[in-house]
CSV table of C-alpha atoms and ligand atoms in Angstrom, one decimal:
chain,number,residue,atom,x,y,z
A,237,MET,CA,-31.2,-73.2,24.4
A,238,ARG,CA,-33.7,-74.4,21.8
A,239,ASP,CA,-32.4,-76.5,18.8
A,240,ASN,CA,-33.9,-74.3,16.1
A,241,ARG,CA,-32.2,-71.1,17.3
A,242,LYS,CA,-29.8,-69.6,14.8
A,243,LYS,CA,-26.8,-67.6,15.9
A,244,ASP,CA,-27.2,-64.7,13.6
A,245,GLY,CA,-31.0,-64.5,13.1
A,246,TRP,CA,-34.5,-65.3,14.3
A,247,ASP,CA,-35.6,-68.8,15.2
A,248,GLU,CA,-38.5,-70.5,13.5
A,249,HIS,CA,-40.9,-69.4,16.1
A,250,GLN,CA,-39.9,-65.8,15.8
A,251,ILE,CA,-40.2,-66.0,12.0
A,252,VAL,CA,-43.7,-67.4,12.2
A,253,ASN,CA,-44.6,-64.6,14.6
A,254,LYS,CA,-43.1,-61.9,12.4
A,255,LEU,CA,-44.9,-63.4,9.4
A,256,LYS,CA,-48.2,-63.3,11.3
A,257,ILE,CA,-47.6,-59.6,12.2
A,258,TYR,CA,-46.8,-58.8,8.6
A,259,GLN,CA,-49.9,-60.6,7.4
A,260,GLU,CA,-52.1,-58.8,9.9
A,261,GLU,CA,-50.5,-55.5,8.9
A,262,HIS,CA,-51.1,-56.3,5.2
A,263,GLN,CA,-54.7,-57.1,5.9
A,264,ARG,CA,-55.1,-53.9,7.9
A,265,LEU,CA,-53.6,-51.8,5.1
A,266,THR,CA,-55.8,-53.6,2.5
A,267,VAL,CA,-58.9,-52.8,4.6
A,268,LEU,CA,-57.9,-49.2,4.9
A,269,PHE,CA,-57.1,-48.9,1.3
A,270,ASN,CA,-60.5,-50.4,0.3
A,271,ILE,CA,-62.3,-48.1,2.6
A,272,THR,CA,-60.5,-45.0,1.4
A,273,ARG,CA,-61.2,-46.0,-2.2
A,274,ASN,CA,-64.9,-46.7,-1.5
A,275,ILE,CA,-65.7,-43.6,0.4
A,276,SER,CA,-63.5,-41.1,-1.4
A,277,THR,CA,-65.8,-40.4,-4.3
A,278,GLU,CA,-69.1,-40.2,-2.4
A,279,LEU,CA,-70.2,-36.6,-1.4
A,280,LYS,CA,-73.8,-37.4,-0.6
A,281,LEU,CA,-73.9,-37.5,3.2
A,282,ASP,CA,-76.7,-40.1,3.4
A,283,LYS,CA,-75.0,-42.5,1.1
A,284,LEU,CA,-71.6,-41.9,2.6
A,285,LEU,CA,-72.8,-42.7,6.1
A,286,LEU,CA,-74.3,-46.0,4.8
A,287,ILE,CA,-71.0,-47.0,3.0
A,288,ILE,CA,-68.9,-46.2,6.0
A,289,MET,CA,-71.2,-48.2,8.4
A,290,ASP,CA,-71.0,-51.2,6.0
A,291,GLU,CA,-67.3,-51.0,5.6
A,292,VAL,CA,-66.6,-50.8,9.3
A,293,ARG,CA,-69.0,-53.7,10.0
A,294,ARG,CA,-67.1,-55.8,7.5
A,295,ALA,CA,-63.6,-54.7,8.6
A,296,LEU,CA,-64.3,-55.5,12.2
A,297,LYS,CA,-66.2,-58.7,11.5
A,298,ALA,CA,-69.2,-57.5,13.5
A,299,ASP,CA,-73.0,-57.7,13.0
A,300,ARG,CA,-73.8,-54.0,13.1
A,301,CYS,CA,-72.3,-50.6,12.9
A,302,THR,CA,-73.9,-47.2,13.3
A,303,VAL,CA,-72.2,-43.9,12.7
A,304,PHE,CA,-73.8,-41.1,14.8
A,305,LEU,CA,-73.0,-37.6,13.8
A,306,LEU,CA,-73.0,-34.8,16.4
A,307,ASP,CA,-75.4,-31.9,15.7
A,308,SER,CA,-73.9,-29.4,18.2
A,309,GLU,CA,-76.5,-26.8,17.6
A,310,ARG,CA,-79.4,-29.1,18.5
A,311,LYS,CA,-77.2,-31.0,21.0
A,312,GLU,CA,-78.3,-34.2,19.3
A,313,LEU,CA,-76.7,-37.3,17.8
A,314,TRP,CA,-78.2,-38.5,14.5
A,315,SER,CA,-77.8,-41.2,11.9
A,316,LYS,CA,-79.5,-42.9,9.0
A,317,VAL,CA,-81.0,-46.3,9.2
A,318,ALA,CA,-83.0,-48.6,7.0
A,319,HIS,CA,-81.0,-48.0,3.8
A,320,GLY,CA,-80.9,-44.3,4.5
A,321,GLU,CA,-84.6,-43.8,4.3
A,322,ARG,CA,-85.1,-43.1,8.0
A,323,GLU,CA,-83.2,-40.7,10.2
A,324,ILE,CA,-82.8,-41.3,13.9
A,325,ARG,CA,-82.1,-38.5,16.4
A,326,PHE,CA,-81.7,-38.4,20.2
A,327,PRO,CA,-80.2,-36.1,22.8
A,328,SER,CA,-76.4,-36.2,22.7
A,329,SER,CA,-76.2,-37.0,26.4
A,330,LEU,CA,-77.9,-40.4,26.1
A,331,GLY,CA,-76.6,-43.9,26.0
A,332,ILE,CA,-73.2,-45.3,25.1
A,333,ALA,CA,-72.9,-43.1,22.0
A,334,GLY,CA,-73.8,-40.0,24.1
A,335,TYR,CA,-71.2,-40.9,26.7
A,336,VAL,CA,-68.5,-41.3,24.1
A,337,ALA,CA,-69.5,-38.0,22.4
A,338,LYS,CA,-69.3,-36.2,25.7
A,339,THR,CA,-66.1,-37.7,27.1
A,340,GLY,CA,-64.2,-38.7,24.0
A,341,GLU,CA,-63.4,-42.1,25.7
A,342,ILE,CA,-63.2,-45.3,23.7
A,343,LEU,CA,-65.6,-47.9,25.2
A,344,ASN,CA,-65.0,-51.6,24.6
A,345,ILE,CA,-67.8,-53.3,26.5
A,346,PRO,CA,-67.6,-57.1,26.6
A,347,ASP,CA,-71.1,-57.5,28.2
A,348,ALA,CA,-73.5,-54.7,27.2
A,349,TYR,CA,-76.3,-55.7,29.6
A,350,ALA,CA,-73.9,-55.5,32.5
A,351,ASP,CA,-73.0,-51.9,31.7
A,352,PRO,CA,-75.4,-49.2,33.2
A,353,ARG,CA,-74.7,-46.8,30.3
A,354,PHE,CA,-76.3,-49.3,27.8
A,355,ASN,CA,-79.9,-48.5,27.0
A,356,GLN,CA,-81.7,-51.9,27.0
A,357,GLU,CA,-85.0,-50.3,25.8
A,358,ILE,CA,-83.9,-50.2,22.2
A,359,ASP,CA,-83.2,-53.9,22.2
A,360,LYS,CA,-86.6,-54.5,23.8
A,361,LYS,CA,-88.3,-52.5,21.1
A,362,THR,CA,-86.4,-53.9,18.1
A,363,GLY,CA,-86.0,-57.5,19.4
A,364,TYR,CA,-82.3,-57.3,18.8
A,365,SER,CA,-79.9,-58.8,21.3
A,366,THR,CA,-76.7,-56.8,21.9
A,367,ARG,CA,-73.9,-58.8,23.4
A,368,ASN,CA,-70.8,-56.6,23.1
A,369,VAL,CA,-70.1,-53.0,21.9
A,370,LEU,CA,-67.2,-51.0,20.7
A,371,ALA,CA,-67.9,-47.3,20.7
A,372,PHE,CA,-65.3,-44.9,19.4
A,373,PRO,CA,-65.2,-41.1,19.0
A,374,MET,CA,-64.7,-39.7,15.6
A,375,ARG,CA,-62.6,-36.5,15.5
A,376,ASN,CA,-61.9,-34.0,12.8
A,377,LYS,CA,-58.5,-32.5,12.0
A,378,LEU,CA,-58.8,-30.0,14.9
A,379,GLY,CA,-59.4,-32.9,17.3
A,380,GLU,CA,-63.0,-31.9,17.9
A,381,ILE,CA,-65.5,-34.8,18.3
A,382,ILE,CA,-67.9,-34.8,15.3
A,383,GLY,CA,-69.5,-38.2,15.8
A,384,VAL,CA,-69.4,-41.7,17.3
A,385,PHE,CA,-68.9,-45.1,15.8
A,386,GLN,CA,-71.0,-47.8,17.6
A,387,VAL,CA,-70.1,-51.3,16.5
A,388,LEU,CA,-72.2,-54.2,17.9
A,389,ASN,CA,-71.7,-57.9,18.3
A,390,LYS,CA,-68.3,-59.1,17.1
A,391,TYR,CA,-69.0,-62.4,15.2
A,392,GLU,CA,-66.4,-64.3,17.2
A,393,GLY,CA,-65.3,-63.4,20.7
A,394,LEU,CA,-64.9,-59.8,21.8
A,395,PHE,CA,-63.6,-56.7,20.2
A,396,SER,CA,-59.8,-56.6,20.5
A,397,ARG,CA,-57.1,-54.0,20.9
A,398,GLN,CA,-56.4,-54.4,17.1
A,399,ASP,CA,-60.1,-53.7,16.4
A,400,GLU,CA,-59.7,-50.4,18.3
A,401,GLN,CA,-56.6,-49.5,16.4
A,402,LEU,CA,-58.2,-50.3,13.0
A,403,LEU,CA,-61.3,-48.3,14.0
A,404,ASP,CA,-59.0,-45.4,15.0
A,405,ALA,CA,-57.4,-45.4,11.5
A,406,ILE,CA,-60.8,-45.7,9.7
A,407,SER,CA,-62.2,-42.9,11.9
A,408,ALA,CA,-59.6,-40.5,10.7
A,409,ILE,CA,-60.4,-41.2,7.0
A,410,ALA,CA,-64.2,-41.2,7.6
A,411,ALA,CA,-64.1,-37.9,9.5
A,412,THR,CA,-62.4,-36.1,6.7
A,413,GLN,CA,-64.8,-37.4,4.1
A,414,LEU,CA,-67.8,-36.8,6.2
A,415,GLU,CA,-66.7,-33.2,6.8
A,416,ASN,CA,-66.2,-32.7,3.1
A,417,ALA,CA,-69.7,-34.1,2.4
A,418,GLN,CA,-71.2,-31.8,5.1
A,419,LEU,CA,-69.4,-28.8,3.6
A,420,TYR,CA,-70.5,-29.7,0.1
A,421,GLU,CA,-74.1,-30.0,1.3
A,422,ASP,CA,-73.9,-26.7,3.2
A,423,GLN,CA,-72.6,-25.0,0.0
A,424,LYS,CA,-75.4,-26.6,-2.0
A,425,THR,CA,-77.9,-25.3,0.5
A,426,THR,CA,-76.5,-21.8,0.3
A,427,LEU,CA,-76.5,-21.9,-3.5
A,428,GLU,CA,-80.1,-23.3,-3.5
A,429,SER,CA,-81.4,-20.5,-1.3
A,430,PHE,CA,-79.4,-17.9,-3.2
A,431,VAL,CA,-80.8,-19.1,-6.6
A,432,GLY,CA,-84.3,-19.4,-5.1
A,433,THR,CA,-84.1,-15.8,-3.8
A,434,LEU,CA,-83.0,-14.5,-7.2
A,435,ALA,CA,-85.8,-16.4,-9.0
A,436,SER,CA,-88.4,-15.0,-6.6
A,437,THR,CA,-87.2,-11.4,-7.2
A,438,ILE,CA,-88.2,-11.8,-10.8
A,439,ASP,CA,-91.5,-13.3,-9.9
A,440,ALA,CA,-92.1,-10.4,-7.5
A,441,ARG,CA,-91.6,-7.9,-10.3
A,442,ASP,CA,-94.4,-9.3,-12.4
A,443,PRO,CA,-97.1,-11.1,-10.4
A,444,LEU,CA,-98.7,-12.4,-13.6
A,445,THR,CA,-95.7,-14.5,-14.4
A,446,ALA,CA,-95.2,-15.6,-10.8
A,447,GLY,CA,-94.1,-19.1,-10.4
A,448,HIS,CA,-92.9,-19.3,-14.0
A,449,SER,CA,-89.3,-20.0,-13.2
A,450,ASN,CA,-90.3,-22.7,-10.7
A,451,ARG,CA,-92.7,-24.4,-13.2
A,452,ILE,CA,-90.0,-24.3,-15.9
A,453,SER,CA,-87.6,-26.1,-13.6
A,454,LEU,CA,-90.2,-28.8,-12.9
A,455,TYR,CA,-91.2,-29.4,-16.5
A,456,SER,CA,-87.5,-29.4,-17.5
A,457,ASP,CA,-86.7,-32.0,-14.9
A,458,GLU,CA,-89.5,-34.2,-16.2
A,459,ILE,CA,-88.1,-34.0,-19.7
A,460,ALA,CA,-84.6,-34.5,-18.4
A,461,LYS,CA,-85.7,-37.8,-16.8
A,462,MET,CA,-87.3,-38.9,-20.0
A,463,ILE,CA,-84.0,-38.5,-21.9
A,464,ASN,CA,-81.9,-40.0,-19.1
A,465,LEU,CA,-79.9,-36.8,-18.5
A,466,PRO,CA,-77.3,-37.6,-15.8
A,467,GLN,CA,-78.0,-36.4,-12.3
A,468,LYS,CA,-75.3,-33.7,-12.3
A,469,ARG,CA,-76.7,-32.2,-15.5
A,470,ARG,CA,-80.2,-32.3,-14.1
A,471,GLU,CA,-78.9,-30.1,-11.2
A,472,ILE,CA,-77.3,-27.7,-13.6
A,473,LEU,CA,-80.5,-27.6,-15.6
A,474,ARG,CA,-82.5,-26.8,-12.4
A,475,TYR,CA,-80.4,-23.8,-11.6
A,476,ALA,CA,-80.5,-22.6,-15.2
A,477,ALA,CA,-84.3,-23.0,-15.3
A,478,LEU,CA,-84.8,-21.0,-12.1
A,479,LEU,CA,-82.6,-18.2,-13.4
A,480,HIS,CA,-83.4,-18.3,-17.1
A,481,ASP,CA,-85.3,-15.0,-17.1
A,482,TYR,CA,-83.2,-13.2,-14.5
A,483,GLY,CA,-82.2,-10.7,-17.2
A,484,LYS,CA,-85.8,-9.3,-17.0
A,485,ILE,CA,-84.6,-7.4,-14.0
A,486,ALA,CA,-83.0,-5.0,-16.5
A,487,ILE,CA,-86.1,-4.6,-18.6
A,488,ARG,CA,-88.2,-1.5,-18.1
A,489,GLU,CA,-91.2,-2.3,-16.0
A,490,ALA,CA,-93.6,-0.4,-18.2
A,491,ILE,CA,-92.7,-2.7,-21.1
A,492,LEU,CA,-92.4,-5.9,-19.0
A,493,CYS,CA,-95.9,-5.5,-17.5
A,494,LYS,CA,-97.5,-3.9,-20.5
A,495,ASN,CA,-101.1,-4.9,-21.3
A,496,GLY,CA,-101.8,-5.3,-25.0
A,497,SER,CA,-99.4,-5.8,-27.9
A,498,LEU,CA,-95.8,-4.6,-28.0
A,499,SER,CA,-94.2,-2.2,-30.6
A,500,MET,CA,-91.2,-3.6,-32.5
A,501,ASP,CA,-88.9,-1.5,-30.3
A,502,GLU,CA,-90.5,-2.8,-27.1
A,503,TYR,CA,-90.3,-6.3,-28.4
A,504,CYS,CA,-86.6,-5.9,-29.1
A,505,HIS,CA,-86.0,-4.5,-25.7
A,506,ILE,CA,-87.7,-7.5,-24.1
A,507,GLN,CA,-85.6,-9.8,-26.2
A,508,GLU,CA,-82.5,-8.3,-24.6
A,509,HIS,CA,-83.4,-10.1,-21.4
A,510,ALA,CA,-81.6,-13.2,-22.6
A,511,MET,CA,-78.3,-11.4,-23.0
A,512,PHE,CA,-78.8,-9.6,-19.7
A,513,THR,CA,-79.4,-13.0,-18.1
A,514,LYS,CA,-76.0,-14.2,-19.3
A,515,ASN,CA,-74.1,-11.0,-18.4
A,516,ILE,CA,-75.6,-10.9,-14.9
A,517,LEU,CA,-75.1,-14.6,-14.1
A,518,LYS,CA,-71.6,-14.5,-15.4
A,519,LYS,CA,-70.7,-12.2,-12.5
A,520,ILE,CA,-71.8,-14.9,-10.0
A,521,HIS,CA,-69.1,-17.3,-9.0
A,522,PHE,CA,-70.5,-20.7,-9.9
A,523,SER,CA,-68.3,-23.6,-8.8
A,524,ARG,CA,-66.7,-25.8,-11.5
A,525,ASP,CA,-69.7,-28.1,-11.8
A,526,PHE,CA,-72.1,-25.2,-12.4
A,527,LYS,CA,-70.0,-23.0,-14.7
A,528,GLU,CA,-72.3,-23.6,-17.6
A,529,VAL,CA,-75.4,-22.2,-15.9
A,530,PRO,CA,-75.1,-18.7,-17.4
A,531,LYS,CA,-74.8,-20.0,-21.0
A,532,ILE,CA,-77.5,-22.6,-20.6
A,533,ALA,CA,-79.9,-20.1,-19.0
A,534,ALA,CA,-79.2,-17.4,-21.5
A,535,SER,CA,-79.8,-19.7,-24.5
A,536,HIS,CA,-83.5,-20.5,-23.8
A,537,HIS,CA,-84.7,-18.4,-26.7
A,538,GLU,CA,-82.3,-20.0,-29.3
A,539,LYS,CA,-84.1,-22.0,-32.0
A,540,MET,CA,-83.0,-25.1,-33.8
A,541,ASN,CA,-83.0,-23.3,-37.2
A,542,GLY,CA,-80.8,-20.5,-36.0
A,543,SER,CA,-83.5,-17.8,-36.0
A,544,GLY,CA,-83.5,-17.5,-32.2
A,545,TYR,CA,-81.6,-15.1,-29.9
A,546,PRO,CA,-79.4,-13.8,-28.4
A,547,GLU,CA,-76.7,-15.5,-30.6
A,548,GLY,CA,-78.6,-17.3,-33.3
A,549,LEU,CA,-77.1,-20.6,-32.5
A,550,ILE,CA,-78.1,-23.6,-34.7
A,551,GLY,CA,-79.0,-27.2,-33.8
A,552,ASP,CA,-76.3,-28.9,-31.7
A,553,GLN,CA,-74.7,-25.5,-31.0
A,554,ILE,CA,-77.5,-25.0,-28.5
A,555,PRO,CA,-76.8,-26.8,-25.2
A,556,ILE,CA,-79.2,-29.7,-24.7
A,557,GLU,CA,-80.3,-28.2,-21.4
A,558,SER,CA,-81.3,-25.0,-23.3
A,559,ARG,CA,-83.2,-27.0,-25.8
A,560,ILE,CA,-85.2,-28.5,-22.9
A,561,LEU,CA,-85.7,-25.0,-21.4
A,562,ALA,CA,-87.0,-23.7,-24.7
A,563,VAL,CA,-89.8,-26.4,-24.7
A,564,SER,CA,-90.7,-25.9,-21.0
A,565,ASP,CA,-90.6,-22.1,-21.3
A,566,VAL,CA,-93.0,-21.9,-24.3
A,567,PHE,CA,-95.3,-24.6,-22.9
A,568,ASP,CA,-95.6,-22.7,-19.6
A,569,ALA,CA,-96.1,-19.3,-21.4
A,570,LEU,CA,-98.9,-20.8,-23.4
A,571,THR,CA,-100.6,-22.5,-20.5
A,572,SER,CA,-100.3,-19.6,-18.1
A,573,LYS,CA,-102.5,-16.5,-17.8
A,574,ARG,CA,-100.5,-13.6,-19.3
A,575,HIS,CA,-100.9,-9.9,-19.7
A,576,TYR,CA,-102.3,-10.4,-23.2
A,577,ARG,CA,-104.4,-13.6,-22.8
A,578,ASP,CA,-105.6,-16.4,-20.5
A,579,ARG,CA,-104.7,-20.0,-20.5
A,580,MET,CA,-104.9,-21.4,-24.1
A,581,GLU,CA,-106.9,-24.5,-25.2
A,582,PHE,CA,-104.6,-27.5,-24.6
A,583,GLU,CA,-104.9,-28.8,-28.2
A,584,ASN,CA,-103.9,-25.4,-29.5
A,585,VAL,CA,-100.9,-25.4,-27.2
A,586,MET,CA,-99.8,-28.8,-28.3
A,587,ASP,CA,-100.4,-27.9,-32.0
A,588,ILE,CA,-98.0,-24.9,-31.6
A,589,MET,CA,-95.4,-27.1,-29.8
A,590,MET,CA,-95.5,-29.8,-32.5
A,591,ASN,CA,-95.7,-27.5,-35.5
A,592,ASN,CA,-92.6,-25.8,-34.3
A,593,ALA,CA,-90.7,-29.1,-33.7
A,594,GLY,CA,-87.5,-29.1,-35.9
A,595,THR,CA,-87.6,-25.4,-36.5
A,596,HIS,CA,-87.9,-23.8,-33.1
A,597,PHE,CA,-87.7,-26.9,-30.9
A,598,ASP,CA,-85.6,-30.0,-30.9
A,599,ARG,CA,-87.8,-32.9,-32.1
A,600,ASN,CA,-86.3,-35.3,-29.5
A,601,ILE,CA,-87.2,-32.9,-26.7
A,602,ILE,CA,-90.8,-32.6,-28.0
A,603,ASP,CA,-91.0,-36.4,-28.1
A,604,ALA,CA,-89.7,-36.5,-24.5
A,605,PHE,CA,-92.2,-34.0,-23.4
A,606,LYS,CA,-95.0,-36.2,-24.8
A,607,LYS,CA,-93.8,-39.0,-22.5
A,608,ILE,CA,-94.5,-36.9,-19.3
A,609,ARG,CA,-97.1,-38.6,-17.1
A,610,ILE,CA,-100.4,-36.6,-17.0
A,611,ASP,CA,-100.5,-36.6,-13.2
A,612,ARG,CA,-97.1,-34.8,-13.1
A,613,LEU,CA,-98.2,-32.4,-15.8
A,614,ILE,CA,-101.3,-31.5,-13.8
A,615,GLU,CA,-99.3,-31.2,-10.6
A,616,ILE,CA,-97.0,-28.7,-12.2
A,617,LEU,CA,-99.7,-26.8,-14.1
A,618,GLU,CA,-101.7,-26.4,-10.9
A,619,ILE,CA,-98.8,-26.2,-8.5
A,620,ASP,CA,-100.2,-23.2,-6.8
A,621,TYR,CA,-103.3,-25.2,-5.9
A,622,ILE,CA,-101.6,-28.5,-5.2
A,623,ASP,CA,-103.5,-29.1,-2.0
A,624,GLN,CA,-106.8,-29.1,-3.9
A,625,LEU,CA,-105.8,-31.8,-6.4
A,626,ARG,CA,-107.5,-35.1,-5.5
A,627,GLN,CA,-104.9,-37.8,-4.9
A,628,GLU,CA,-107.3,-40.4,-6.3
A,629,ASP,CA,-107.5,-38.5,-9.6
A,630,LEU,CA,-103.8,-38.1,-9.8
A,631,ARG,CA,-103.3,-41.9,-9.2
A,632,TYR,CA,-105.6,-42.6,-12.1
A,633,LEU,CA,-103.9,-40.1,-14.4
A,634,ALA,CA,-100.5,-41.6,-13.5
A,635,HIS,CA,-101.3,-44.5,-16.0
A,636,PHE,CA,-101.3,-42.1,-19.0
A,637,GLU,CA,-98.8,-39.9,-20.7
A,638,VAL,CA,-99.2,-36.7,-22.7
A,639,ARG,CA,-99.0,-38.7,-26.0
A,640,HIS,CA,-102.0,-40.8,-24.9
A,641,LEU,CA,-104.0,-37.7,-24.3
A,642,LEU,CA,-103.0,-36.3,-27.7
A,643,GLU,CA,-104.3,-39.5,-29.3
A,644,VAL,CA,-107.6,-39.3,-27.5
A,645,ILE,CA,-107.9,-35.6,-28.5
A,646,LYS,CA,-107.2,-36.5,-32.1
A,647,ASP,CA,-109.2,-39.8,-32.5
A,648,GLY,CA,-111.7,-39.6,-29.6
A,649,ALA,CA,-111.7,-41.9,-26.6
A,650,LEU,CA,-111.8,-45.6,-27.5
A,651,ASN,CA,-112.9,-46.9,-24.1
A,652,ASN,CA,-114.1,-45.8,-20.7
A,653,GLU,CA,-110.6,-45.5,-19.3
A,654,GLU,CA,-109.6,-43.1,-22.0
A,655,ASP,CA,-112.8,-41.1,-21.6
A,656,LYS,CA,-112.2,-40.9,-17.8
A,657,MET,CA,-108.6,-39.8,-18.4
A,658,GLU,CA,-109.7,-37.0,-20.8
A,659,ASN,CA,-112.4,-35.8,-18.4
A,660,LEU,CA,-110.1,-35.8,-15.4
A,661,PHE,CA,-107.4,-33.9,-17.4
A,662,TYR,CA,-109.8,-31.1,-18.4
A,663,LYS,CA,-111.3,-31.0,-15.0
A,664,TYR,CA,-107.9,-29.7,-13.8
A,665,TYR,CA,-106.6,-28.0,-17.0
A,666,GLN,CA,-109.8,-25.9,-17.2
A,667,ARG,CA,-109.9,-25.5,-13.4
A,668,LYS,CA,-113.4,-26.9,-13.1
A,669,TYR,CA,-112.3,-28.4,-9.8
A,670,PHE,CA,-112.6,-25.0,-8.0
A,671,LYS,CA,-115.7,-24.4,-6.0
A,672,SER,CA,-117.7,-21.3,-7.2
A,673,GLU,CA,-116.5,-19.2,-4.2
A,674,ASP,CA,-112.9,-19.5,-5.5
A,675,ASN,CA,-113.8,-16.7,-7.9
A,676,GLU,CA,-110.4,-15.4,-8.7
A,677,ILE,CA,-109.6,-18.5,-10.7
A,678,GLN,CA,-113.1,-19.0,-12.0
A,679,ASP,CA,-112.6,-15.8,-13.9
A,680,ASP,CA,-110.0,-17.4,-16.2
A,681,LYS,CA,-111.1,-17.9,-19.7
A,682,ILE,CA,-109.7,-20.5,-22.0
A,683,ILE,CA,-109.1,-18.8,-25.4
A,684,GLY,CA,-108.1,-19.8,-28.9
A,685,PRO,CA,-104.7,-20.2,-30.6
A,686,SER,CA,-102.1,-17.5,-30.6
A,687,LEU,CA,-98.5,-17.6,-31.8
A,688,LYS,CA,-97.6,-14.8,-29.4
A,689,TYR,CA,-95.3,-16.3,-26.8
A,690,ALA,CA,-92.5,-13.8,-27.1
A,691,ASN,CA,-92.8,-12.7,-23.5
A,692,CYS,CA,-91.5,-15.9,-21.9
B,61,LIG,FE1,-87.1,-15.6,-21.6
B,62,LIG,FE1,-89.3,-17.6,-19.5
């Protein structure tokens, strides 16, 4: 019997062992806690994958970790590499990851090159040298395999039984969050296609305003970037922009598509579209984040001085996103061919926009609009002909903003650069870039100022 044994307890050796086990358990729980905390708020699939890969690599003290997700429809495994910029895909029957996805076995391979399932070609291509591999199936709550963890090159020694257990626990947490993220992205895709379809039904009703909703969403996003609107609000703005005129579905076609000026009654009927937009969109179930879409969309004809419709809201009562829509909407109406006129001269358009700053429009939003880069402005204006825009011209115009152009229009070009910028801008604005055989667009005339932008 050893000296240090106590009658009624553990000896020193046992205590040291127990302490070590507790320490390891504590370390394991800390790792799991940190991983749970770090991944629980991320719903973007790409980012989530990268976070999980990094966390696992650190937790297992290994050089690399890849999470492959199973795409059962295409029978492929896929992942993100190079900071999420590149996607890799391969048949789900190939390599170690493929084997694990198929069999559900855990593979702890001490010498990768000695295992026939290991595909040495990848190492040959990348110059990487794989020593050992721990590959682990990732299962959802139903026990179905949804992906595979592949961890490479333990820093010291080989992957242990403890590493497998730790990866088992991480896998359960990661699987839940990855499924949530996939579900969220699926829902977003469904909403996107639904909103896109609704927007195109409005375009289909009136071919002359075709593309209006899409362009509004693009101009609005440029403005949103200028005022640093948070990403979530930019998404809300996008949906509201695409749907802002949806109420026009309830406007009589004879009035909506009328050539020539409108009577007061007809004008009032058209104005009703904003309220219709709200009433129709309110019937759609928007999830918590997008609840404000109907109100934002319906308030695009409100004016800062309270003289707008449908509610006559004043200043800050108008949601910021609606104030953005108001600017984009009128700009697009004035720069598009309409029933009652063609594209207006750019200086007249901007005069109208600036003269109405403070009364109709929010001054800050007009200022933000002036900061839009000219290449982006042209890309949106001429989005239907985007393939015909010369990349070289756009790269040149990227050095200038709308406010620079306005200065040149007002004071004249001060140097060759400004002169070139102005010429390039008008080349696209006045559609001089079309070849003569493209007669449909050649027919467009640029006409003088008009304050009639009611039908937008
Ligand atoms: Fe409208
Ligand atoms: Fe509109």
